[in-house]
Short mmCIF file of C-alpha atoms and ligand atoms in Angstrom, two decimals:
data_model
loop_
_atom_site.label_atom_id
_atom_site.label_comp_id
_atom_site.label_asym_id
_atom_site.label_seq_id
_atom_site.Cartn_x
_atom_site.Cartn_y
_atom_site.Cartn_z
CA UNK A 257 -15.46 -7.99 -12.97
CA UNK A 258 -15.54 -7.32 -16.84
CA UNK A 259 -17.15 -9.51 -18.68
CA UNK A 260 -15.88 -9.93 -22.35
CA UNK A 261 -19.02 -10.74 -23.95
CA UNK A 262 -20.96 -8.09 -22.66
CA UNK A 263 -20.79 -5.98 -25.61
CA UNK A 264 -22.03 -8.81 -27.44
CA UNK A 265 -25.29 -7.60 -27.70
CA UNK A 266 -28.00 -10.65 -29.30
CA UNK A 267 -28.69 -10.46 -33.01
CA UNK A 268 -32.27 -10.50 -32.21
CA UNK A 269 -32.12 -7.11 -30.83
CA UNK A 270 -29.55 -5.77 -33.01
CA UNK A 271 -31.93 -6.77 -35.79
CA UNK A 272 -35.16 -5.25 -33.82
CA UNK A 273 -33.11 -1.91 -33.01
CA UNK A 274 -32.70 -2.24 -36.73
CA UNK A 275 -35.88 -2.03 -37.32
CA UNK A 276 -37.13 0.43 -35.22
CA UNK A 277 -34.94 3.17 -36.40
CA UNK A 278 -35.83 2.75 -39.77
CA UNK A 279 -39.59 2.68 -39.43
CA UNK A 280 -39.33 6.46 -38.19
CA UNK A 281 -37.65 7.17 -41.69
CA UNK A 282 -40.09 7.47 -44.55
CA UNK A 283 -38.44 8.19 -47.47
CA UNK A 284 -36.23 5.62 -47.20
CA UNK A 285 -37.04 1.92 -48.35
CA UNK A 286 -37.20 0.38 -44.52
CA UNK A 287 -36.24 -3.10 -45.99
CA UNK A 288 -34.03 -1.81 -48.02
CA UNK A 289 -32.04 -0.31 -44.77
CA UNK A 290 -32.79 -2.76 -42.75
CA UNK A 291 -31.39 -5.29 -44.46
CA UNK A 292 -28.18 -3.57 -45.00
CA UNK A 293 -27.84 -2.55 -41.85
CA UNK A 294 -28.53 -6.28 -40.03
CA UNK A 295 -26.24 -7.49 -42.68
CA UNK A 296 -23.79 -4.56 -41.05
CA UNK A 297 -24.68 -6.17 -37.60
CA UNK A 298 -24.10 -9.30 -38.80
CA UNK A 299 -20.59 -8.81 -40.23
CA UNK A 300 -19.91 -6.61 -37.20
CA UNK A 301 -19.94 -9.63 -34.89
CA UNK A 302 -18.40 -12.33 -36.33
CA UNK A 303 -15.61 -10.00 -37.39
CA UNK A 304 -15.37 -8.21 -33.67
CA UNK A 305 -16.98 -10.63 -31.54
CA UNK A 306 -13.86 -11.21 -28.55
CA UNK A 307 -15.36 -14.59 -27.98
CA UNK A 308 -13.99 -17.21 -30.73
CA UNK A 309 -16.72 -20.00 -29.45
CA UNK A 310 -20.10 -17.77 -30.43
CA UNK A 311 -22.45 -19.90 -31.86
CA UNK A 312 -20.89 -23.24 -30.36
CA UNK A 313 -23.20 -26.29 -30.49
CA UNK A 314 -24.94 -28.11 -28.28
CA UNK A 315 -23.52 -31.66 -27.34
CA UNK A 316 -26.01 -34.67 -25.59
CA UNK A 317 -22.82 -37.02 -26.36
CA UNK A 318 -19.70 -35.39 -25.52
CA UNK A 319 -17.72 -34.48 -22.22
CA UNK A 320 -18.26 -30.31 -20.44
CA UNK A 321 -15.99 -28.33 -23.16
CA UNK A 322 -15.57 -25.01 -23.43
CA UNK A 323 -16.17 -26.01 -27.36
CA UNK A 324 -19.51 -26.98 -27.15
CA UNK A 325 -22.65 -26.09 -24.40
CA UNK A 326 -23.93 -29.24 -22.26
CA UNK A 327 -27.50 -29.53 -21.23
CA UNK A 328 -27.80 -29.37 -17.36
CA UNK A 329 -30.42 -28.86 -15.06
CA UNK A 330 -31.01 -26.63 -11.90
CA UNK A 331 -31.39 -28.28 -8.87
CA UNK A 332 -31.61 -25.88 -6.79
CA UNK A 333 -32.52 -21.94 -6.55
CA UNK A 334 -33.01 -20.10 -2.99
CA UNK A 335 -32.76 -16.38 -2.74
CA UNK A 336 -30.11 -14.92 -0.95
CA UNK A 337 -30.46 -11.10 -0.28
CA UNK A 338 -32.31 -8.46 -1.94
CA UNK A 339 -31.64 -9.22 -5.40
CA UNK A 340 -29.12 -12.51 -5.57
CA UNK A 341 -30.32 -16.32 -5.63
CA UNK A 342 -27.46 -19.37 -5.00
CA UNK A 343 -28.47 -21.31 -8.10
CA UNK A 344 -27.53 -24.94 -8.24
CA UNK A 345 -26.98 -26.45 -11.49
CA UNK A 346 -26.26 -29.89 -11.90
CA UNK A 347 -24.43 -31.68 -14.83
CA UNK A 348 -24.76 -35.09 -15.31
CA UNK A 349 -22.01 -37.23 -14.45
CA UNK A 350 -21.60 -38.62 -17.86
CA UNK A 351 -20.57 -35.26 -18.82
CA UNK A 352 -17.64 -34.62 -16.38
CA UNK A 353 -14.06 -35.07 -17.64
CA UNK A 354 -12.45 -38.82 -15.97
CA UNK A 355 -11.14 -37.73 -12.35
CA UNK A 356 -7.73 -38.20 -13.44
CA UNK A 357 -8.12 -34.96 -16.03
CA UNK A 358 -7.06 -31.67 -14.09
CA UNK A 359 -9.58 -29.77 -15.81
CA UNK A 360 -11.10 -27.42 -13.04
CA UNK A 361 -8.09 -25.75 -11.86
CA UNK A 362 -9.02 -22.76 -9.31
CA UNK A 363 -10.02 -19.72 -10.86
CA UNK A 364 -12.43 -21.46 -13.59
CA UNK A 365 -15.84 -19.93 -14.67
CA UNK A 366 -19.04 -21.65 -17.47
CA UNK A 367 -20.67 -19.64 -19.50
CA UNK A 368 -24.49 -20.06 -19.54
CA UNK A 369 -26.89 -19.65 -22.75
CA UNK A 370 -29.90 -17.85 -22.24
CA UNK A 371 -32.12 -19.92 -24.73
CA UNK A 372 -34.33 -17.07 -25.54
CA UNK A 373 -31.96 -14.62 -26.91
CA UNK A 374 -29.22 -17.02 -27.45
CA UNK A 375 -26.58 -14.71 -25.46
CA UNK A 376 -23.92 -16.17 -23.07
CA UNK A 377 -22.92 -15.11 -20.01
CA UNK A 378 -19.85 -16.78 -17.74
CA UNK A 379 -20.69 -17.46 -13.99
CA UNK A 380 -18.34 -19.08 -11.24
CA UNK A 381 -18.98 -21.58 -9.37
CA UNK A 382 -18.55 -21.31 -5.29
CA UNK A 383 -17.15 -24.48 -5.18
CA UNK A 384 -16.02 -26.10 -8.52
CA UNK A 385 -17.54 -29.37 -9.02
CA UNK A 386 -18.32 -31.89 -7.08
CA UNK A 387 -18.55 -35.55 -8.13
CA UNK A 388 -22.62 -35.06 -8.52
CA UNK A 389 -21.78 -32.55 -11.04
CA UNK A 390 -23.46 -30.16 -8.68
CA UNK A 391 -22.06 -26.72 -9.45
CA UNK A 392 -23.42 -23.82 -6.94
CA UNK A 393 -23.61 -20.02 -8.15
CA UNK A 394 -23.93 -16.80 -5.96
CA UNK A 395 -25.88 -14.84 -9.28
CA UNK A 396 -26.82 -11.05 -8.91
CA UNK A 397 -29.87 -9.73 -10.82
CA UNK A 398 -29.21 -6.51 -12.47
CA UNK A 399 -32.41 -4.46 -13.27
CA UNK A 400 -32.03 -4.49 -16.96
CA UNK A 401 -29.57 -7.47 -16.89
CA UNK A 402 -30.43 -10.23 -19.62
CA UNK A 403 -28.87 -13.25 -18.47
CA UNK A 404 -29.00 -12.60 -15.04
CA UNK A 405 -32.95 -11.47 -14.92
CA UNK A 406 -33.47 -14.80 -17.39
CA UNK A 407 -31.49 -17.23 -14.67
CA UNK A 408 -33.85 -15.52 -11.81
CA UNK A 409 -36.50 -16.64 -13.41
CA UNK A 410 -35.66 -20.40 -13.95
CA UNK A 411 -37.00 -22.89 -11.71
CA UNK A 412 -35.55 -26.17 -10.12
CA UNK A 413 -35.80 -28.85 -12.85
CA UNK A 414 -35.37 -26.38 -15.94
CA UNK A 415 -32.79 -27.15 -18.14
CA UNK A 416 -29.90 -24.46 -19.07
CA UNK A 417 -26.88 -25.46 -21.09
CA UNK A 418 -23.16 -24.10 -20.03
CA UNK A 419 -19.96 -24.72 -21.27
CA UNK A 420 -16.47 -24.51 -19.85
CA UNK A 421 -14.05 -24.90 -17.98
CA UNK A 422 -12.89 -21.37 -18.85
CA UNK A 423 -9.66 -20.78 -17.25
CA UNK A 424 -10.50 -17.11 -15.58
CA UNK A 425 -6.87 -17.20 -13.64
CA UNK A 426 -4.62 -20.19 -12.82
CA UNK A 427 -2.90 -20.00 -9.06
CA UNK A 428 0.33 -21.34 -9.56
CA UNK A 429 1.24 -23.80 -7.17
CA UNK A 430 5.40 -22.45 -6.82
CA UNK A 431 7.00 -20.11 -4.36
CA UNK A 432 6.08 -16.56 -6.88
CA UNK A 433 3.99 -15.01 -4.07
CA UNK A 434 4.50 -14.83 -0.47
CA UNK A 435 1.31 -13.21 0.09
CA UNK A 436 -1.66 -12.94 -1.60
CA UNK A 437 -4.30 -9.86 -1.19
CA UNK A 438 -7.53 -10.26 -2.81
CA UNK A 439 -10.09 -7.19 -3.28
CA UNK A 440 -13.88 -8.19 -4.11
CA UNK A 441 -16.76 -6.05 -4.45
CA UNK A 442 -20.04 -7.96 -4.42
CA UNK A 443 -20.23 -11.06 -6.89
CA UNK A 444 -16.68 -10.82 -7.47
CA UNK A 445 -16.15 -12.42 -4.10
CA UNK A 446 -16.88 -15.32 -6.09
CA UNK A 447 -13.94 -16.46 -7.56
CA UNK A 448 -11.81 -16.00 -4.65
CA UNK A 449 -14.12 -18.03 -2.73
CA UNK A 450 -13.05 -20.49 -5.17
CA UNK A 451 -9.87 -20.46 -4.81
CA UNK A 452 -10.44 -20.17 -1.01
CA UNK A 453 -12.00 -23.67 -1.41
CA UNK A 454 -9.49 -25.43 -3.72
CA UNK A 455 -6.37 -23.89 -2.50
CA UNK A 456 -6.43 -22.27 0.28
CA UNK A 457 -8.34 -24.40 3.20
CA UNK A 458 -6.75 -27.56 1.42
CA UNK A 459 -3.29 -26.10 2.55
CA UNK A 460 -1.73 -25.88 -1.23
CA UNK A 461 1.10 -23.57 -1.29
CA UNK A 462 1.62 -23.64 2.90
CA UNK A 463 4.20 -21.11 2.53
CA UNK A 464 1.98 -18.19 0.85
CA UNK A 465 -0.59 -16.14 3.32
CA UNK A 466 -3.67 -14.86 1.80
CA UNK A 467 -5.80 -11.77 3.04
CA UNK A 468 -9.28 -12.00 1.52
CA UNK A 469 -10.66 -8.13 1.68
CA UNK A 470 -15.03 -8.09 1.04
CA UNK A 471 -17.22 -4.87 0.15
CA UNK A 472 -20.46 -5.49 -0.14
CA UNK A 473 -23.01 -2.65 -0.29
CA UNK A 474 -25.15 -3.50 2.92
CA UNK A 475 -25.20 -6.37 5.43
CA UNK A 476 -27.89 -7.99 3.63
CA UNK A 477 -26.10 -7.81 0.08
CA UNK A 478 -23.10 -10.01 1.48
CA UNK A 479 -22.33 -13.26 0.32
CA UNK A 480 -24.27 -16.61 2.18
CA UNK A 481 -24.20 -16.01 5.44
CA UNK A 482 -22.79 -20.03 6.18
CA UNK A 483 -19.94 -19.01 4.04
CA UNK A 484 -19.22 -15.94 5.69
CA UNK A 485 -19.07 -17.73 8.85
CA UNK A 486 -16.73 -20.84 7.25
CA UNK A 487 -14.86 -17.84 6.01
CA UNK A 488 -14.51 -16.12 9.76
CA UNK A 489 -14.01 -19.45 11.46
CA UNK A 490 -11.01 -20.63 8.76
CA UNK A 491 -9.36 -17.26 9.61
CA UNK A 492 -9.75 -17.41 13.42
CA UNK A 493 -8.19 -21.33 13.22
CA UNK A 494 -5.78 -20.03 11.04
CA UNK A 495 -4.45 -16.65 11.18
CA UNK A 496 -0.52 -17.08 9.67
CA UNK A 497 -2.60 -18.69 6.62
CA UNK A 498 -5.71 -16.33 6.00
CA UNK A 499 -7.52 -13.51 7.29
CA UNK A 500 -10.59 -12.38 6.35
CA UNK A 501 -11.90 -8.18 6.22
CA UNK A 502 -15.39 -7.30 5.26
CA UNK A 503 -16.56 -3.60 4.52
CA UNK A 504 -20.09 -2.71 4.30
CA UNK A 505 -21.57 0.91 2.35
CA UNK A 506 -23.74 1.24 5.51
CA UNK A 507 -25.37 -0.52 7.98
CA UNK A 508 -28.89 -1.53 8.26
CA UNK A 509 -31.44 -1.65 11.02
CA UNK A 510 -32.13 -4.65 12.27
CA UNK A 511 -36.21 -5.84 14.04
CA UNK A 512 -34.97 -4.11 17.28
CA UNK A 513 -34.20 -0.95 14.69
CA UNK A 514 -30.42 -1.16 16.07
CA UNK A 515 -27.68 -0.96 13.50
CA UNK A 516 -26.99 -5.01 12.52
CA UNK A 517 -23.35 -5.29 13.24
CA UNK A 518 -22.68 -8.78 13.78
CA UNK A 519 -20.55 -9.70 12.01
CA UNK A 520 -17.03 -8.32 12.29
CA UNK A 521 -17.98 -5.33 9.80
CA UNK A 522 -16.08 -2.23 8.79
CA UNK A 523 -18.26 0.50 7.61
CA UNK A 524 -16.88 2.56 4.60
CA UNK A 525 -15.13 1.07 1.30
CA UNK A 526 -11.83 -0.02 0.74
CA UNK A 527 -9.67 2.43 0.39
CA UNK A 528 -5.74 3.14 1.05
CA UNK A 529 -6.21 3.66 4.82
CA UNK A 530 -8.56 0.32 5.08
CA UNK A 531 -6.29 -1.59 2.76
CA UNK A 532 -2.91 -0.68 5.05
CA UNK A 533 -4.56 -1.23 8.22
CA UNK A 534 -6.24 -4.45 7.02
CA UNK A 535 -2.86 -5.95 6.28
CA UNK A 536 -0.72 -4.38 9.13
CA UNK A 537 -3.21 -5.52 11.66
CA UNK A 538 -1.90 -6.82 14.85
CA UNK A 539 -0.87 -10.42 14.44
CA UNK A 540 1.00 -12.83 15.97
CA UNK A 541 3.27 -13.17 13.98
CA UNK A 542 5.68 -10.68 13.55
CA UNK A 543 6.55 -10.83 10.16
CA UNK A 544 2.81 -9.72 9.04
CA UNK A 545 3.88 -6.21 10.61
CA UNK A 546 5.99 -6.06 7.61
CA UNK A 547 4.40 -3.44 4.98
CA UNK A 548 5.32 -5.19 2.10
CA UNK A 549 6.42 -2.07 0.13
CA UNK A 550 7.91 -0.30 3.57
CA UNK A 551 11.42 0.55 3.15
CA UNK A 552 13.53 -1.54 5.13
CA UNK A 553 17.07 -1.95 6.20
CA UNK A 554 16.71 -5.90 5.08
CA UNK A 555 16.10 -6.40 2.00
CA UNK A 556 14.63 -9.58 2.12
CA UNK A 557 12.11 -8.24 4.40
CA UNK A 558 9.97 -6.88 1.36
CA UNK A 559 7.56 -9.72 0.88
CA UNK A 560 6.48 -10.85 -2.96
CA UNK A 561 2.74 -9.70 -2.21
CA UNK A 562 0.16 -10.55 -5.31
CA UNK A 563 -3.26 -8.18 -5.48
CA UNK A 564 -6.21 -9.89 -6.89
CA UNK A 565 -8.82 -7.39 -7.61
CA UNK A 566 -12.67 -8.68 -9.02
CA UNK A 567 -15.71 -6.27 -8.57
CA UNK A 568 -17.45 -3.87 -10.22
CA UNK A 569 -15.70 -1.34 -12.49
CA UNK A 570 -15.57 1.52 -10.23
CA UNK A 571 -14.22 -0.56 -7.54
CA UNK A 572 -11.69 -2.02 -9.90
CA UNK A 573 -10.61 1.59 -10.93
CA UNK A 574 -10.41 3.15 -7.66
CA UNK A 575 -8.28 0.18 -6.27
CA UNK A 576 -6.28 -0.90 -9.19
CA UNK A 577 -6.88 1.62 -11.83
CA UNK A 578 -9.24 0.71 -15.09
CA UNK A 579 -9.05 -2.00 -17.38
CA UNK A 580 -6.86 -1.20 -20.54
CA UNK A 581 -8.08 -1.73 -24.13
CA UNK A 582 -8.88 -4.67 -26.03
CA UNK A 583 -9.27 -6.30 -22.62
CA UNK A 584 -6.17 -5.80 -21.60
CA UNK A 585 -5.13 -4.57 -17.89
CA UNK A 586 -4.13 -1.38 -18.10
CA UNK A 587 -1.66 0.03 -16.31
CA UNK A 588 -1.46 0.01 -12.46
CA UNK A 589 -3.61 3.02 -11.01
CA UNK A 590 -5.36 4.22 -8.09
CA UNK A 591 -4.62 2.60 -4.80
CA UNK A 592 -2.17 0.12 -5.44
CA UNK A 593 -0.27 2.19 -7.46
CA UNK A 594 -0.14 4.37 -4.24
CA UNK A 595 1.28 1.68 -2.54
CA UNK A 596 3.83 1.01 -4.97
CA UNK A 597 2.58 -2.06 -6.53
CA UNK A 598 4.03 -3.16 -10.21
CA UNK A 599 1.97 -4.61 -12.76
CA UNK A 600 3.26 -7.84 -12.47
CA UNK A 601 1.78 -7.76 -8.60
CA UNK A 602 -1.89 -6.64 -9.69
CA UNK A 603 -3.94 -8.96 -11.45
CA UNK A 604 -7.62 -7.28 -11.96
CA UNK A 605 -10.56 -9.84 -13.23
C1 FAD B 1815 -15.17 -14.55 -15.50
C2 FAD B 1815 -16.47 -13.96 -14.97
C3 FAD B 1815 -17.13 -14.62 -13.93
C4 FAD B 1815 -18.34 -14.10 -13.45
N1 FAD B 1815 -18.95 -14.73 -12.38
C5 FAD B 1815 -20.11 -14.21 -11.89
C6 FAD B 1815 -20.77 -14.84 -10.77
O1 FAD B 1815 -20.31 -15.86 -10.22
N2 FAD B 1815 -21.92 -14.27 -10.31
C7 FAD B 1815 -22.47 -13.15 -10.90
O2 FAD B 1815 -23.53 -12.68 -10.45
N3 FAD B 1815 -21.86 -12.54 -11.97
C8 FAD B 1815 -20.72 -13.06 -12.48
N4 FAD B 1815 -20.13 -12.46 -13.57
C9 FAD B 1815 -20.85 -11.36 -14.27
C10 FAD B 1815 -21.82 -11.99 -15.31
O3 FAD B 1815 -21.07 -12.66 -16.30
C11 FAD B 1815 -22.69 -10.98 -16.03
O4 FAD B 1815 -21.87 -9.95 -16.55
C12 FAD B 1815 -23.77 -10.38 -15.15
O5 FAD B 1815 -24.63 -11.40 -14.65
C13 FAD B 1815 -24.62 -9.37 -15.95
O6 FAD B 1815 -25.11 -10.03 -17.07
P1 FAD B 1815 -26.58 -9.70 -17.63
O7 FAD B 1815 -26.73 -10.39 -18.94
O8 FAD B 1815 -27.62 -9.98 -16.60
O9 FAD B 1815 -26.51 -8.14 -17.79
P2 FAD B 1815 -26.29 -7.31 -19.16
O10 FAD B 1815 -27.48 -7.43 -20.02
O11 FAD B 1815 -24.99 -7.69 -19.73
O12 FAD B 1815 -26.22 -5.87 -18.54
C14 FAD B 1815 -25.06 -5.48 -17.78
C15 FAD B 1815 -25.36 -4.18 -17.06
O13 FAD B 1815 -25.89 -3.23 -17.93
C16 FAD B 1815 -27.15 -2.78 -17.42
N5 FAD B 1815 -28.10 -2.60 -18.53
C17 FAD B 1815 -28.51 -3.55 -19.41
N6 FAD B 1815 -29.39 -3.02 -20.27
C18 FAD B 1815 -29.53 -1.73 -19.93
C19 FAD B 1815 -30.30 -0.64 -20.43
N7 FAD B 1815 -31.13 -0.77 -21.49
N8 FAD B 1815 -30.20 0.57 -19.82
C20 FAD B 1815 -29.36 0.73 -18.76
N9 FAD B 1815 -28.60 -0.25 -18.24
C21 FAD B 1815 -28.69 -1.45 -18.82
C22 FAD B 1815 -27.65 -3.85 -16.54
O14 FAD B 1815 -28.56 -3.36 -15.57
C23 FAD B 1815 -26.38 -4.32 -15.94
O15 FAD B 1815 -26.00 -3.48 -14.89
C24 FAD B 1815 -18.90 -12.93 -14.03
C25 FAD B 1815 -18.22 -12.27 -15.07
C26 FAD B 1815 -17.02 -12.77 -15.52
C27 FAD B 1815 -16.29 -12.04 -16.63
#
């Protein structure tokens, strides 16, 4: 999952690098340099900045915007493996766009502000909305991580401010895709449980089947265990409309100091073999034996598959082949590409 504002880095600390580079320099004027070069800085991102809405205001009056950040408050933060916390935050209802707006179409994402260094990073919410305004996030802490770190550290009743709805992808609700496969590595489960929850269990699109496929480093580093199981149950109740794969690095030792497998897991990482078998898996219904790139005498046989691929960058590579430039998507590489896949049947977030 790329985020397009990570190389936004805060003008605080371009302007404190600044300043540390020139203090080693004594024959130069350090004022002098620094100055020029946090005016540099300065021109550098609001000339190159890939996010149009930097510096967007804060709003006590207005409806959630992308335009403008909304104060909120978290209502809830629990830990949930070794270094992620589900983080509730809760918007007041005054806020929310009238019911009638179709605002939060699955995949959407918010950006948060971290106050301190007034940098933005966009999250997605488990679940959209709901009519509390209550928005839940599955958040990973990265060691040197600023937003991430800063949201750890928040308690229930701080305020943070957001804005969105960001559109992150937009599941059309036609006949394009017979099938949908989606590939997440860690937090990029996240916006497929999303769409799990808007479109999938709520039986939009009936005709299309969706195969959600999970890698998460270690047992304890998979998503909330009661959505796991909501995850396992939908697919056992529903098998023609979703199944459900998850793929551990290792396993770990449980009290007893047995290997914890208890939940369904495949050891290893997704890769071509895991992928094929995941899909061609005995099923009941016979048309899932169909490879949907497998030559075949009927035509119509080949099914109109989509691959959704969110995770880490490696991960995203290896599967899908890197991101292009300028945020683009590159072409189609590494596994899928193997498989025959097009660009218009890849979609990496
Ligand atoms: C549309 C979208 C939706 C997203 N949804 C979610 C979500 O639901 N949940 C979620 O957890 N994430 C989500 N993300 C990712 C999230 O936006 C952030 O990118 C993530 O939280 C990291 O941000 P950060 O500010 O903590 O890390 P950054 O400061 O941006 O750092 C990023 C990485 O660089 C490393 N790093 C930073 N500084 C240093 C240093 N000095 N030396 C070495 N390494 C360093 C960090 O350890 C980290 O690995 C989403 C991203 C996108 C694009």
């Amino acid at each position: 999952m790329r985020s397009r504002i990570i190389s936004n880095v805060p003008l605080s600390r371009q302007h404190s690098t600044t300043l540390n580079t020139t203090r080693s320099r004594t024959l130069i004027n350090p004022w002098a340099v620094g100055s020029v070069l946090s005016f540099g800085a300065l021109v550098s991102y609001y000339f190159f900045s890939p996010d149009p809405s930097r510096g967007a205001p804060t709003s006590k009056h207005e409806k959630l915007s992308p335009s403008h950040f909304t104060p909120c408050t978290i209502t809830s933060s629990e830990p949930c493996g070794p270094n992620a916390r589900l983080i509730t935050l809760t918007v007041p209802t005054k806020f929310l766009p009238a019911s009638t707006e179709k605002r939060f179409s699955a995949i959407w994402s918010v950006f948060v502000k971290d106050d301190d260094i007034q940098v933005e990073r966009p999250y997605t919410p488990l679940e959209g909305v709901d009519a509390e305004g209550r928005m839940r996030f599955w958040i990973k802490k990265y060691p040197h991580g600023e937003v991430s770190r800063w949201l750890h550290s928040k308690r229930v009743g701080d305020e943070v401010e957001i804005r969105g709805p960001m559109q992150t992808w937009l599941w059309q609700d036609d006949s394009t895709w017979n099938e949908v496969v989606m590939l997440s590595g860690g937090t990029g489960f996240a916006p497929f449980y999303q769409l799990f929850h808007d479109i999938i269990s709520q039986g939009v699109s009936p005709e299309t089947r969706f195969t959600l496929i999970h890698s998460s480093r270690s047992p304890s580093e998979l998503p909330p265990s009661s959505i796991m199981s909501a995850l396992h149950s939908f697919a056992s109740g529903n098998p023609a409309r979703f199944r459900f794969r998850v793929f551990v690095d290792e396993l770990e030792l449980d009290a007893t100091g047995e290997k914890e497998d208890k939940l369904q897991l495949h050891v290893g990482r997704i890769n071509k073999d895991a992928l094929m078998s995941s899909i061609q898996e005995e099923n009941s219904s016979s048309s899932w034996r169909i490879w949907p790139f497998k030559k075949s005498d009927n035509s119509h046989n080949l099914r109109k598959t989509l691959f959704l691929v969110c995770g880490p960058e490696p991960m995203i590579a290896t599967l899908s082949g890197p991101y292009g430039r300028n945020f683009s998507q590159g072409p189609v590489g590494g596994v899928l590409k193997e498989l025959g896949a097009t660009s218009e049947q890849v979609y990496k977030f």
